[in-house]
């Protein structure tokens, strides 16, 4: 992260004409380890949640879904969504976390060494049970996620674990009547396979949608939502923009997935909810729709998925 620290937070964009929702962000990571404070040269970890909420609201990002998808972040999310009315929560054991809880230590296509943390001493079933009890007890947790399949970060053993964990989370979302947020990396066919075989929850969202027009058409047929993040603005991603063009406006959501995937032209610099307007403007450009209409639709879709807040 040395490079992002040097370059610091991007400037705030112009405000959107109508408030929107960042339906997938990781404020735990944003405040704990990303880059510097607002002022250049301030030490790492010195921004606060209140500052991020304020800065986002100033540009029309008034509400967010905070995603806690490792066991520590699940507990953090449970608390923080009670303290800030702008936030709802999503909780799950991320597919790459599930692999570590299951004791798998293999090298995947990413070629990284497994890096287990103290929390991974908890058995996978127990970790998912914790997700269930927190989601059941806190009415501000409105989604199970992110869960799914990550074939870039998992080898054969890991993939089997991820599939079981994904299926358990799908069942949990249905049991609790919550939305589902899916992480799908290099695994479109198998994600769709699980959803069709097990039956998708009524409100299913492909977080950081990464498919092409084919996956978009399946989503359209099934009524699944696609949430677009910074990559929709990256030059090389024509397939992603073509996918966006296949979707009806009522199935499109937006997100930052902060602290990653910062929208063009700030790629590689730290991300936070106040940078969502760049992605919203890209959606308006790609679909040839009026910015105000896009914002209004995004806000409406977000409430359709997560309920009012
Ligand atoms: Zn995420």
PDB file of C-alpha atoms and ligand atoms in Angstrom:
ATOM      1  CA  UNK A   1       0.000   0.000   0.000  1.00  0.00           C
ATOM      2  CA  UNK A   2       3.044   2.287   0.023  1.00  0.00           C
ATOM      3  CA  UNK A   3       2.135   3.743  -3.341  1.00  0.00           C
ATOM      4  CA  UNK A   4      -1.443   4.623  -2.382  1.00  0.00           C
ATOM      5  CA  UNK A   5      -0.184   6.224   0.822  1.00  0.00           C
ATOM      6  CA  UNK A   6       2.092   8.487  -1.123  1.00  0.00           C
ATOM      7  CA  UNK A   7      -0.678   9.559  -3.441  1.00  0.00           C
ATOM      8  CA  UNK A   8      -3.377   9.947  -0.794  1.00  0.00           C
ATOM      9  CA  UNK A   9      -7.139  10.439  -1.081  1.00  0.00           C
ATOM     10  CA  UNK A  10      -8.540  11.648  -4.406  1.00  0.00           C
ATOM     11  CA  UNK A  11     -10.365  15.002  -4.403  1.00  0.00           C
ATOM     12  CA  UNK A  12     -14.141  15.013  -3.798  1.00  0.00           C
ATOM     13  CA  UNK A  13     -16.264  14.829  -6.973  1.00  0.00           C
ATOM     14  CA  UNK A  14     -19.159  17.185  -7.767  1.00  0.00           C
ATOM     15  CA  UNK A  15     -22.308  16.330  -5.819  1.00  0.00           C
ATOM     16  CA  UNK A  16     -24.991  14.150  -7.420  1.00  0.00           C
ATOM     17  CA  UNK A  17     -28.387  15.774  -8.090  1.00  0.00           C
ATOM     18  CA  UNK A  18     -30.298  13.104  -6.101  1.00  0.00           C
ATOM     19  CA  UNK A  19     -28.931  11.083  -3.129  1.00  0.00           C
ATOM     20  CA  UNK A  20     -27.862   7.504  -3.845  1.00  0.00           C
ATOM     21  CA  UNK A  21     -26.791   4.390  -1.909  1.00  0.00           C
ATOM     22  CA  UNK A  22     -23.366   2.750  -1.900  1.00  0.00           C
ATOM     23  CA  UNK A  23     -24.696  -0.799  -1.607  1.00  0.00           C
ATOM     24  CA  UNK A  24     -21.351  -2.459  -0.865  1.00  0.00           C
ATOM     25  CA  UNK A  25     -18.486  -0.927   1.078  1.00  0.00           C
ATOM     26  CA  UNK A  26     -15.967  -2.054   3.705  1.00  0.00           C
ATOM     27  CA  UNK A  27     -15.650   0.832   6.143  1.00  0.00           C
ATOM     28  CA  UNK A  28     -13.799  -1.441   8.582  1.00  0.00           C
ATOM     29  CA  UNK A  29     -10.911  -1.662   6.113  1.00  0.00           C
ATOM     30  CA  UNK A  30     -11.213   1.972   5.072  1.00  0.00           C
ATOM     31  CA  UNK A  31     -10.815   3.341   8.588  1.00  0.00           C
ATOM     32  CA  UNK A  32      -8.419   0.748   9.924  1.00  0.00           C
ATOM     33  CA  UNK A  33      -5.697   0.459   7.397  1.00  0.00           C
ATOM     34  CA  UNK A  34      -6.149   2.379   4.232  1.00  0.00           C
ATOM     35  CA  UNK A  35      -3.748   5.195   3.524  1.00  0.00           C
ATOM     36  CA  UNK A  36      -3.496   8.493   5.291  1.00  0.00           C
ATOM     37  CA  UNK A  37      -5.853  10.931   6.963  1.00  0.00           C
ATOM     38  CA  UNK A  38      -7.571  13.614   4.919  1.00  0.00           C
ATOM     39  CA  UNK A  39      -4.596  15.918   5.185  1.00  0.00           C
ATOM     40  CA  UNK A  40      -1.545  14.884   3.123  1.00  0.00           C
ATOM     41  CA  UNK A  41       1.093  13.313   5.324  1.00  0.00           C
ATOM     42  CA  UNK A  42      -1.287  12.448   8.201  1.00  0.00           C
ATOM     43  CA  UNK A  43      -0.558   9.001   9.667  1.00  0.00           C
ATOM     44  CA  UNK A  44      -2.388   5.848   8.513  1.00  0.00           C
ATOM     45  CA  UNK A  45      -5.613   4.935  10.241  1.00  0.00           C
ATOM     46  CA  UNK A  46      -6.530   8.462  11.296  1.00  0.00           C
ATOM     47  CA  UNK A  47      -9.804   8.884   9.404  1.00  0.00           C
ATOM     48  CA  UNK A  48     -13.021   8.138  11.275  1.00  0.00           C
ATOM     49  CA  UNK A  49     -16.346   6.654  10.249  1.00  0.00           C
ATOM     50  CA  UNK A  50     -18.035   9.965  10.996  1.00  0.00           C
ATOM     51  CA  UNK A  51     -15.679  11.754   8.595  1.00  0.00           C
ATOM     52  CA  UNK A  52     -16.374   9.249   5.841  1.00  0.00           C
ATOM     53  CA  UNK A  53     -20.145   9.489   6.309  1.00  0.00           C
ATOM     54  CA  UNK A  54     -19.969  13.279   6.252  1.00  0.00           C
ATOM     55  CA  UNK A  55     -17.745  13.454   3.193  1.00  0.00           C
ATOM     56  CA  UNK A  56     -19.991  10.980   1.339  1.00  0.00           C
ATOM     57  CA  UNK A  57     -23.194  12.827   2.268  1.00  0.00           C
ATOM     58  CA  UNK A  58     -21.720  16.081   0.962  1.00  0.00           C
ATOM     59  CA  UNK A  59     -21.612  14.626  -2.578  1.00  0.00           C
ATOM     60  CA  UNK A  60     -24.979  12.848  -2.396  1.00  0.00           C
ATOM     61  CA  UNK A  61     -23.969   9.420  -1.074  1.00  0.00           C
ATOM     62  CA  UNK A  62     -26.179   9.528   1.978  1.00  0.00           C
ATOM     63  CA  UNK A  63     -26.592   5.825   2.756  1.00  0.00           C
ATOM     64  CA  UNK A  64     -24.437   2.719   2.564  1.00  0.00           C
ATOM     65  CA  UNK A  65     -24.438  -1.024   3.123  1.00  0.00           C
ATOM     66  CA  UNK A  66     -21.440  -1.906   5.286  1.00  0.00           C
ATOM     67  CA  UNK A  67     -20.164  -5.398   4.471  1.00  0.00           C
ATOM     68  CA  UNK A  68     -18.425  -7.422   7.176  1.00  0.00           C
ATOM     69  CA  UNK A  69     -17.158 -10.624   5.606  1.00  0.00           C
ATOM     70  CA  UNK A  70     -14.529 -11.967   7.958  1.00  0.00           C
ATOM     71  CA  UNK A  71     -15.297 -13.008  11.513  1.00  0.00           C
ATOM     72  CA  UNK A  72     -13.750  -9.850  13.025  1.00  0.00           C
ATOM     73  CA  UNK A  73     -15.549  -7.590  10.553  1.00  0.00           C
ATOM     74  CA  UNK A  74     -18.843  -9.402  11.189  1.00  0.00           C
ATOM     75  CA  UNK A  75     -18.706  -8.333  14.849  1.00  0.00           C
ATOM     76  CA  UNK A  76     -17.540  -4.811  13.882  1.00  0.00           C
ATOM     77  CA  UNK A  77     -20.429  -4.453  11.421  1.00  0.00           C
ATOM     78  CA  UNK A  78     -22.963  -5.648  13.996  1.00  0.00           C
ATOM     79  CA  UNK A  79     -21.968  -2.731  16.238  1.00  0.00           C
ATOM     80  CA  UNK A  80     -21.377   0.017  13.723  1.00  0.00           C
ATOM     81  CA  UNK A  81     -24.734  -0.293  11.925  1.00  0.00           C
ATOM     82  CA  UNK A  82     -26.492   0.237  15.255  1.00  0.00           C
ATOM     83  CA  UNK A  83     -24.522   3.426  15.870  1.00  0.00           C
ATOM     84  CA  UNK A  84     -24.998   5.154  12.491  1.00  0.00           C
ATOM     85  CA  UNK A  85     -28.473   5.507  10.933  1.00  0.00           C
ATOM     86  CA  UNK A  86     -26.941   5.957   7.453  1.00  0.00           C
ATOM     87  CA  UNK A  87     -25.737   2.353   7.514  1.00  0.00           C
ATOM     88  CA  UNK A  88     -27.242  -1.053   7.019  1.00  0.00           C
ATOM     89  CA  UNK A  89     -25.149  -4.200   7.275  1.00  0.00           C
ATOM     90  CA  UNK A  90     -24.347  -7.333   5.327  1.00  0.00           C
ATOM     91  CA  UNK A  91     -22.493 -10.201   7.002  1.00  0.00           C
ATOM     92  CA  UNK A  92     -20.948 -13.464   5.804  1.00  0.00           C
ATOM     93  CA  UNK A  93     -17.799 -15.522   5.764  1.00  0.00           C
ATOM     94  CA  UNK A  94     -16.120 -14.514   2.485  1.00  0.00           C
ATOM     95  CA  UNK A  95     -15.218 -17.469   0.221  1.00  0.00           C
ATOM     96  CA  UNK A  96     -11.492 -16.852   0.764  1.00  0.00           C
ATOM     97  CA  UNK A  97     -12.068 -16.718   4.513  1.00  0.00           C
ATOM     98  CA  UNK A  98     -14.094 -19.948   4.403  1.00  0.00           C
ATOM     99  CA  UNK A  99     -11.084 -21.767   2.934  1.00  0.00           C
ATOM    100  CA  UNK A 100      -8.872 -20.672   5.827  1.00  0.00           C
ATOM    101  CA  UNK A 101     -11.472 -21.554   8.486  1.00  0.00           C
ATOM    102  CA  UNK A 102     -11.665 -25.019   6.905  1.00  0.00           C
ATOM    103  CA  UNK A 103      -7.926 -25.517   7.389  1.00  0.00           C
ATOM    104  CA  UNK A 104      -7.065 -25.605   3.674  1.00  0.00           C
ATOM    105  CA  UNK A 105      -3.567 -24.309   2.981  1.00  0.00           C
ATOM    106  CA  UNK A 106      -2.963 -24.640  -0.759  1.00  0.00           C
ATOM    107  CA  UNK A 107      -1.463 -22.401  -3.415  1.00  0.00           C
ATOM    108  CA  UNK A 108      -4.134 -21.140  -5.828  1.00  0.00           C
ATOM    109  CA  UNK A 109      -3.825 -19.485  -9.265  1.00  0.00           C
ATOM    110  CA  UNK A 110      -2.994 -16.232  -7.444  1.00  0.00           C
ATOM    111  CA  UNK A 111       0.268 -17.942  -6.295  1.00  0.00           C
ATOM    112  CA  UNK A 112       0.041 -16.351  -2.845  1.00  0.00           C
ATOM    113  CA  UNK A 113       1.021 -18.193   0.335  1.00  0.00           C
ATOM    114  CA  UNK A 114      -2.023 -18.829   2.586  1.00  0.00           C
ATOM    115  CA  UNK A 115      -1.957 -16.323   5.435  1.00  0.00           C
ATOM    116  CA  UNK A 116      -4.162 -17.591   8.287  1.00  0.00           C
ATOM    117  CA  UNK A 117      -5.022 -15.174  11.118  1.00  0.00           C
ATOM    118  CA  UNK A 118      -5.996 -15.938  14.734  1.00  0.00           C
ATOM    119  CA  UNK A 119      -9.713 -15.803  13.808  1.00  0.00           C
ATOM    120  CA  UNK A 120      -9.242 -18.785  11.478  1.00  0.00           C
ATOM    121  CA  UNK A 121      -8.786 -21.084  14.489  1.00  0.00           C
ATOM    122  CA  UNK A 122     -12.607 -21.026  14.605  1.00  0.00           C
ATOM    123  CA  UNK A 123     -14.149 -23.920  12.660  1.00  0.00           C
ATOM    124  CA  UNK A 124     -16.018 -22.944   9.501  1.00  0.00           C
ATOM    125  CA  UNK A 125     -19.378 -24.214  10.775  1.00  0.00           C
ATOM    126  CA  UNK A 126     -18.987 -22.204  13.962  1.00  0.00           C
ATOM    127  CA  UNK A 127     -18.060 -19.102  11.985  1.00  0.00           C
ATOM    128  CA  UNK A 128     -21.182 -19.437   9.835  1.00  0.00           C
ATOM    129  CA  UNK A 129     -23.254 -20.010  12.987  1.00  0.00           C
ATOM    130  CA  UNK A 130     -21.961 -16.684  14.304  1.00  0.00           C
ATOM    131  CA  UNK A 131     -23.045 -14.988  11.079  1.00  0.00           C
ATOM    132  CA  UNK A 132     -26.471 -16.539  11.512  1.00  0.00           C
ATOM    133  CA  UNK A 133     -26.977 -15.453  15.112  1.00  0.00           C
ATOM    134  CA  UNK A 134     -25.833 -11.895  14.429  1.00  0.00           C
ATOM    135  CA  UNK A 135     -27.990 -11.585  11.312  1.00  0.00           C
ATOM    136  CA  UNK A 136     -30.974 -12.957  13.192  1.00  0.00           C
ATOM    137  CA  UNK A 137     -30.577 -10.664  16.198  1.00  0.00           C
ATOM    138  CA  UNK A 138     -29.849  -7.337  14.478  1.00  0.00           C
ATOM    139  CA  UNK A 139     -32.675  -5.862  12.364  1.00  0.00           C
ATOM    140  CA  UNK A 140     -30.194  -3.525  10.642  1.00  0.00           C
ATOM    141  CA  UNK A 141     -28.416  -6.489   9.061  1.00  0.00           C
ATOM    142  CA  UNK A 142     -30.353  -6.794   5.805  1.00  0.00           C
ATOM    143  CA  UNK A 143     -28.133  -9.013   3.666  1.00  0.00           C
ATOM    144  CA  UNK A 144     -25.985 -12.122   3.780  1.00  0.00           C
ATOM    145  CA  UNK A 145     -22.763 -11.338   1.932  1.00  0.00           C
ATOM    146  CA  UNK A 146     -20.400 -11.338   0.481  1.00  0.00           C
ATOM    147  CA  UNK A 147     -20.415 -15.053  -0.223  1.00  0.00           C
ATOM    148  CA  UNK A 148     -19.797 -17.031  -3.394  1.00  0.00           C
ATOM    149  CA  UNK A 149     -16.898 -18.500  -5.332  1.00  0.00           C
ATOM    150  CA  UNK A 150     -13.408 -17.139  -5.989  1.00  0.00           C
ATOM    151  CA  UNK A 151     -11.504 -19.351  -8.404  1.00  0.00           C
ATOM    152  CA  UNK A 152      -8.573 -16.958  -8.613  1.00  0.00           C
ATOM    153  CA  UNK A 153      -7.847 -17.287  -4.905  1.00  0.00           C
ATOM    154  CA  UNK A 154      -8.720 -20.990  -4.434  1.00  0.00           C
ATOM    155  CA  UNK A 155      -7.316 -24.302  -5.695  1.00  0.00           C
ATOM    156  CA  UNK A 156      -9.268 -27.593  -5.947  1.00  0.00           C
ATOM    157  CA  UNK A 157      -9.684 -28.182  -2.194  1.00  0.00           C
ATOM    158  CA  UNK A 158     -10.559 -24.573  -1.574  1.00  0.00           C
ATOM    159  CA  UNK A 159     -13.148 -24.535  -4.340  1.00  0.00           C
ATOM    160  CA  UNK A 160     -14.988 -27.469  -2.784  1.00  0.00           C
ATOM    161  CA  UNK A 161     -15.029 -25.680   0.574  1.00  0.00           C
ATOM    162  CA  UNK A 162     -16.243 -22.464  -1.069  1.00  0.00           C
ATOM    163  CA  UNK A 163     -19.104 -24.234  -2.792  1.00  0.00           C
ATOM    164  CA  UNK A 164     -20.346 -25.748   0.481  1.00  0.00           C
ATOM    165  CA  UNK A 165     -19.992 -22.428   2.297  1.00  0.00           C
ATOM    166  CA  UNK A 166     -21.785 -20.592  -0.529  1.00  0.00           C
ATOM    167  CA  UNK A 167     -24.668 -23.060  -0.379  1.00  0.00           C
ATOM    168  CA  UNK A 168     -24.903 -22.642   3.401  1.00  0.00           C
ATOM    169  CA  UNK A 169     -25.091 -18.854   2.992  1.00  0.00           C
ATOM    170  CA  UNK A 170     -27.743 -19.117   0.256  1.00  0.00           C
ATOM    171  CA  UNK A 171     -29.827 -21.273   2.593  1.00  0.00           C
ATOM    172  CA  UNK A 172     -29.286 -18.812   5.426  1.00  0.00           C
ATOM    173  CA  UNK A 173     -30.427 -15.802   3.373  1.00  0.00           C
ATOM    174  CA  UNK A 174     -33.591 -17.665   2.410  1.00  0.00           C
ATOM    175  CA  UNK A 175     -34.256 -18.827   5.958  1.00  0.00           C
ATOM    176  CA  UNK A 176     -33.901 -15.296   7.348  1.00  0.00           C
ATOM    177  CA  UNK A 177     -35.626 -13.590   4.396  1.00  0.00           C
ATOM    178  CA  UNK A 178     -32.540 -11.430   3.710  1.00  0.00           C
ATOM    179  CA  UNK A 179     -30.931 -10.295   0.468  1.00  0.00           C
ATOM    180  CA  UNK A 180     -27.850 -12.139  -0.810  1.00  0.00           C
ATOM    181  CA  UNK A 181     -24.667 -10.400  -1.981  1.00  0.00           C
ATOM    182  CA  UNK A 182     -22.520 -12.587  -4.206  1.00  0.00           C
ATOM    183  CA  UNK A 183     -18.769 -12.512  -4.734  1.00  0.00           C
ATOM    184  CA  UNK A 184     -18.033 -14.127  -8.115  1.00  0.00           C
ATOM    185  CA  UNK A 185     -14.459 -14.122  -9.337  1.00  0.00           C
ATOM    186  CA  UNK A 186     -13.683 -16.228 -12.416  1.00  0.00           C
ATOM    187  CA  UNK A 187     -16.567 -18.520 -11.452  1.00  0.00           C
ATOM    188  CA  UNK A 188     -19.683 -17.300 -13.314  1.00  0.00           C
ATOM    189  CA  UNK A 189     -20.902 -20.737 -14.453  1.00  0.00           C
ATOM    190  CA  UNK A 190     -20.596 -22.408 -11.075  1.00  0.00           C
ATOM    191  CA  UNK A 191     -22.179 -19.476  -9.228  1.00  0.00           C
ATOM    192  CA  UNK A 192     -25.176 -19.610 -11.556  1.00  0.00           C
ATOM    193  CA  UNK A 193     -25.272 -23.388 -11.177  1.00  0.00           C
ATOM    194  CA  UNK A 194     -25.531 -23.195  -7.379  1.00  0.00           C
ATOM    195  CA  UNK A 195     -28.182 -20.478  -7.539  1.00  0.00           C
ATOM    196  CA  UNK A 196     -30.342 -22.360 -10.021  1.00  0.00           C
ATOM    197  CA  UNK A 197     -29.963 -25.734  -8.313  1.00  0.00           C
ATOM    198  CA  UNK A 198     -30.515 -24.551  -4.761  1.00  0.00           C
ATOM    199  CA  UNK A 199     -32.914 -21.726  -5.626  1.00  0.00           C
ATOM    200  CA  UNK A 200     -31.728 -18.136  -5.306  1.00  0.00           C
ATOM    201  CA  UNK A 201     -33.019 -15.883  -2.525  1.00  0.00           C
ATOM    202  CA  UNK A 202     -35.749 -13.509  -3.641  1.00  0.00           C
ATOM    203  CA  UNK A 203     -33.309 -10.556  -3.695  1.00  0.00           C
ATOM    204  CA  UNK A 204     -29.946 -11.652  -5.092  1.00  0.00           C
ATOM    205  CA  UNK A 205     -27.174  -9.190  -5.946  1.00  0.00           C
ATOM    206  CA  UNK A 206     -23.997  -9.838  -7.925  1.00  0.00           C
ATOM    207  CA  UNK A 207     -21.671  -7.518  -6.016  1.00  0.00           C
ATOM    208  CA  UNK A 208     -18.967  -5.900  -8.186  1.00  0.00           C
ATOM    209  CA  UNK A 209     -20.550  -7.489 -11.231  1.00  0.00           C
ATOM    210  CA  UNK A 210     -17.740  -8.822 -13.445  1.00  0.00           C
ATOM    211  CA  UNK A 211     -19.557 -10.755 -16.151  1.00  0.00           C
ATOM    212  CA  UNK A 212     -20.208  -9.970 -19.790  1.00  0.00           C
ATOM    213  CA  UNK A 213     -23.488  -9.720 -21.695  1.00  0.00           C
ATOM    214  CA  UNK A 214     -24.179 -13.470 -21.287  1.00  0.00           C
ATOM    215  CA  UNK A 215     -24.215 -13.325 -17.503  1.00  0.00           C
ATOM    216  CA  UNK A 216     -26.197 -10.076 -17.676  1.00  0.00           C
ATOM    217  CA  UNK A 217     -28.887 -11.809 -19.759  1.00  0.00           C
ATOM    218  CA  UNK A 218     -29.128 -14.632 -17.206  1.00  0.00           C
ATOM    219  CA  UNK A 219     -29.453 -12.050 -14.427  1.00  0.00           C
ATOM    220  CA  UNK A 220     -32.157 -10.245 -16.377  1.00  0.00           C
ATOM    221  CA  UNK A 221     -34.131 -13.459 -16.901  1.00  0.00           C
ATOM    222  CA  UNK A 222     -33.838 -14.443 -13.255  1.00  0.00           C
ATOM    223  CA  UNK A 223     -34.446 -10.978 -11.823  1.00  0.00           C
ATOM    224  CA  UNK A 224     -31.027 -10.855 -10.153  1.00  0.00           C
ATOM    225  CA  UNK A 225     -29.444  -7.481  -9.455  1.00  0.00           C
ATOM    226  CA  UNK A 226     -26.039  -6.406 -10.747  1.00  0.00           C
ATOM    227  CA  UNK A 227     -24.033  -3.948  -8.689  1.00  0.00           C
ATOM    228  CA  UNK A 228     -21.423  -1.964 -10.616  1.00  0.00           C
ATOM    229  CA  UNK A 229     -18.196  -0.722  -9.039  1.00  0.00           C
ATOM    230  CA  UNK A 230     -15.221   1.326 -10.266  1.00  0.00           C
ATOM    231  CA  UNK A 231     -14.154  -1.200 -12.971  1.00  0.00           C
ATOM    232  CA  UNK A 232     -17.124  -0.171 -15.150  1.00  0.00           C
ATOM    233  CA  UNK A 233     -15.164   3.063 -15.720  1.00  0.00           C
ATOM    234  CA  UNK A 234     -11.850   1.399 -16.623  1.00  0.00           C
ATOM    235  CA  UNK A 235     -10.804   1.732 -20.260  1.00  0.00           C
ATOM    236  CA  UNK A 236     -10.360  -1.968 -21.034  1.00  0.00           C
ATOM    237  CA  UNK A 237     -13.739  -3.108 -19.707  1.00  0.00           C
ATOM    238  CA  UNK A 238     -15.965  -2.859 -22.787  1.00  0.00           C
ATOM    239  CA  UNK A 239     -17.522  -6.250 -21.969  1.00  0.00           C
ATOM    240  CA  UNK A 240     -18.624  -4.951 -18.596  1.00  0.00           C
ATOM    241  CA  UNK A 241     -20.203  -1.867 -20.158  1.00  0.00           C
ATOM    242  CA  UNK A 242     -21.919  -4.112 -22.720  1.00  0.00           C
ATOM    243  CA  UNK A 243     -23.297  -6.151 -19.809  1.00  0.00           C
ATOM    244  CA  UNK A 244     -24.651  -2.985 -18.210  1.00  0.00           C
ATOM    245  CA  UNK A 245     -26.401  -2.240 -21.499  1.00  0.00           C
ATOM    246  CA  UNK A 246     -28.213  -5.609 -21.306  1.00  0.00           C
ATOM    247  CA  UNK A 247     -29.754  -4.909 -17.918  1.00  0.00           C
ATOM    248  CA  UNK A 248     -33.020  -3.114 -17.255  1.00  0.00           C
ATOM    249  CA  UNK A 249     -32.544  -0.016 -15.044  1.00  0.00           C
ATOM    250  CA  UNK A 250     -34.515  -1.599 -12.209  1.00  0.00           C
ATOM    251  CA  UNK A 251     -31.838  -4.305 -11.721  1.00  0.00           C
ATOM    252  CA  UNK A 252     -28.813  -1.978 -11.569  1.00  0.00           C
ATOM    253  CA  UNK A 253     -27.097  -0.998  -8.312  1.00  0.00           C
ATOM    254  CA  UNK A 254     -23.812   0.813  -7.626  1.00  0.00           C
ATOM    255  CA  UNK A 255     -21.080   0.401  -5.043  1.00  0.00           C
ATOM    256  CA  UNK A 256     -17.531   1.424  -4.191  1.00  0.00           C
ATOM    257  CA  UNK A 257     -16.308  -1.889  -2.697  1.00  0.00           C
ATOM    258  CA  UNK A 258     -13.976   0.481  -0.855  1.00  0.00           C
ATOM    259  CA  UNK A 259     -11.101   0.427  -0.079  1.00  0.00           C
ATOM    260  CA  UNK A 260     -10.470  -1.295  -3.444  1.00  0.00           C
ATOM    261  CA  UNK A 261     -11.307  -0.602  -7.099  1.00  0.00           C
ATOM    262  CA  UNK A 262     -11.251   3.187  -7.087  1.00  0.00           C
ATOM    263  CA  UNK A 263     -13.107   4.702 -10.012  1.00  0.00           C
ATOM    264  CA  UNK A 264     -11.242   6.182 -13.014  1.00  0.00           C
ATOM    265  CA  UNK A 265      -9.118   8.376 -13.052  1.00  0.00           C
ATOM    266  CA  UNK A 266      -8.054   7.538  -9.487  1.00  0.00           C
ATOM    267  CA  UNK A 267      -7.312   3.843  -9.967  1.00  0.00           C
ATOM    268  CA  UNK A 268      -4.682   2.677  -7.456  1.00  0.00           C
ATOM    269  CA  UNK A 269      -5.511   5.370  -4.918  1.00  0.00           C
ATOM    270  CA  UNK A 270      -7.586   4.645  -1.800  1.00  0.00           C
ATOM    271  CA  UNK A 271     -11.341   4.338  -2.174  1.00  0.00           C
ATOM    272  CA  UNK A 272     -14.204   5.406   0.083  1.00  0.00           C
ATOM    273  CA  UNK A 273     -17.954   5.997  -0.340  1.00  0.00           C
ATOM    274  CA  UNK A 274     -17.491   9.693  -1.281  1.00  0.00           C
ATOM    275  CA  UNK A 275     -15.981   8.511  -4.588  1.00  0.00           C
ATOM    276  CA  UNK A 276     -19.162   6.720  -5.721  1.00  0.00           C
ATOM    277  CA  UNK A 277     -20.417   9.619  -7.945  1.00  0.00           C
ATOM    278  CA  UNK A 278     -17.811   8.797 -10.621  1.00  0.00           C
ATOM    279  CA  UNK A 279     -19.332   5.334 -11.001  1.00  0.00           C
ATOM    280  CA  UNK A 280     -22.884   6.702 -11.057  1.00  0.00           C
ATOM    281  CA  UNK A 281     -21.900   9.146 -13.817  1.00  0.00           C
ATOM    282  CA  UNK A 282     -20.343   6.274 -15.787  1.00  0.00           C
ATOM    283  CA  UNK A 283     -23.617   4.320 -15.518  1.00  0.00           C
ATOM    284  CA  UNK A 284     -25.514   7.348 -16.851  1.00  0.00           C
ATOM    285  CA  UNK A 285     -23.080   7.771 -19.768  1.00  0.00           C
ATOM    286  CA  UNK A 286     -23.022   4.093 -20.739  1.00  0.00           C
ATOM    287  CA  UNK A 287     -26.802   3.732 -20.635  1.00  0.00           C
ATOM    288  CA  UNK A 288     -27.427   7.122 -22.229  1.00  0.00           C
ATOM    289  CA  UNK A 289     -29.793   8.079 -19.431  1.00  0.00           C
ATOM    290  CA  UNK A 290     -30.239  11.303 -17.549  1.00  0.00           C
ATOM    291  CA  UNK A 291     -28.082  11.476 -14.391  1.00  0.00           C
ATOM    292  CA  UNK A 292     -30.959  12.509 -12.174  1.00  0.00           C
ATOM    293  CA  UNK A 293     -33.111   9.618 -13.402  1.00  0.00           C
ATOM    294  CA  UNK A 294     -30.243   7.171 -12.825  1.00  0.00           C
ATOM    295  CA  UNK A 295     -29.761   8.407  -9.244  1.00  0.00           C
ATOM    296  CA  UNK A 296     -33.477   8.190  -8.472  1.00  0.00           C
ATOM    297  CA  UNK A 297     -33.635   4.654  -9.863  1.00  0.00           C
ATOM    298  CA  UNK A 298     -30.562   3.535  -7.902  1.00  0.00           C
ATOM    299  CA  UNK A 299     -32.044   4.814  -4.645  1.00  0.00           C
ATOM    300  CA  UNK A 300     -35.334   3.056  -5.397  1.00  0.00           C
ATOM    301  CA  UNK A 301     -33.611  -0.223  -6.326  1.00  0.00           C
ATOM    302  CA  UNK A 302     -31.509  -0.147  -3.168  1.00  0.00           C
ATOM    303  CA  UNK A 303     -34.632   0.124  -1.019  1.00  0.00           C
ATOM    304  CA  UNK A 304     -36.284  -2.646  -3.015  1.00  0.00           C
ATOM    305  CA  UNK A 305     -33.375  -4.935  -2.120  1.00  0.00           C
ATOM    306  CA  UNK A 306     -32.593  -3.937   1.465  1.00  0.00           C
ATOM    307  CA  UNK A 307     -35.822  -2.359   2.655  1.00  0.00           C
ATOM    308  CA  UNK A 308     -36.213   1.206   3.904  1.00  0.00           C
ATOM    309  CA  UNK A 309     -33.735   2.943   6.252  1.00  0.00           C
TER     310      UNK A 309
HETATM  311 ZN1  LIG B   1     -16.451  -6.450  -1.095  1.00  0.00          ZN
END
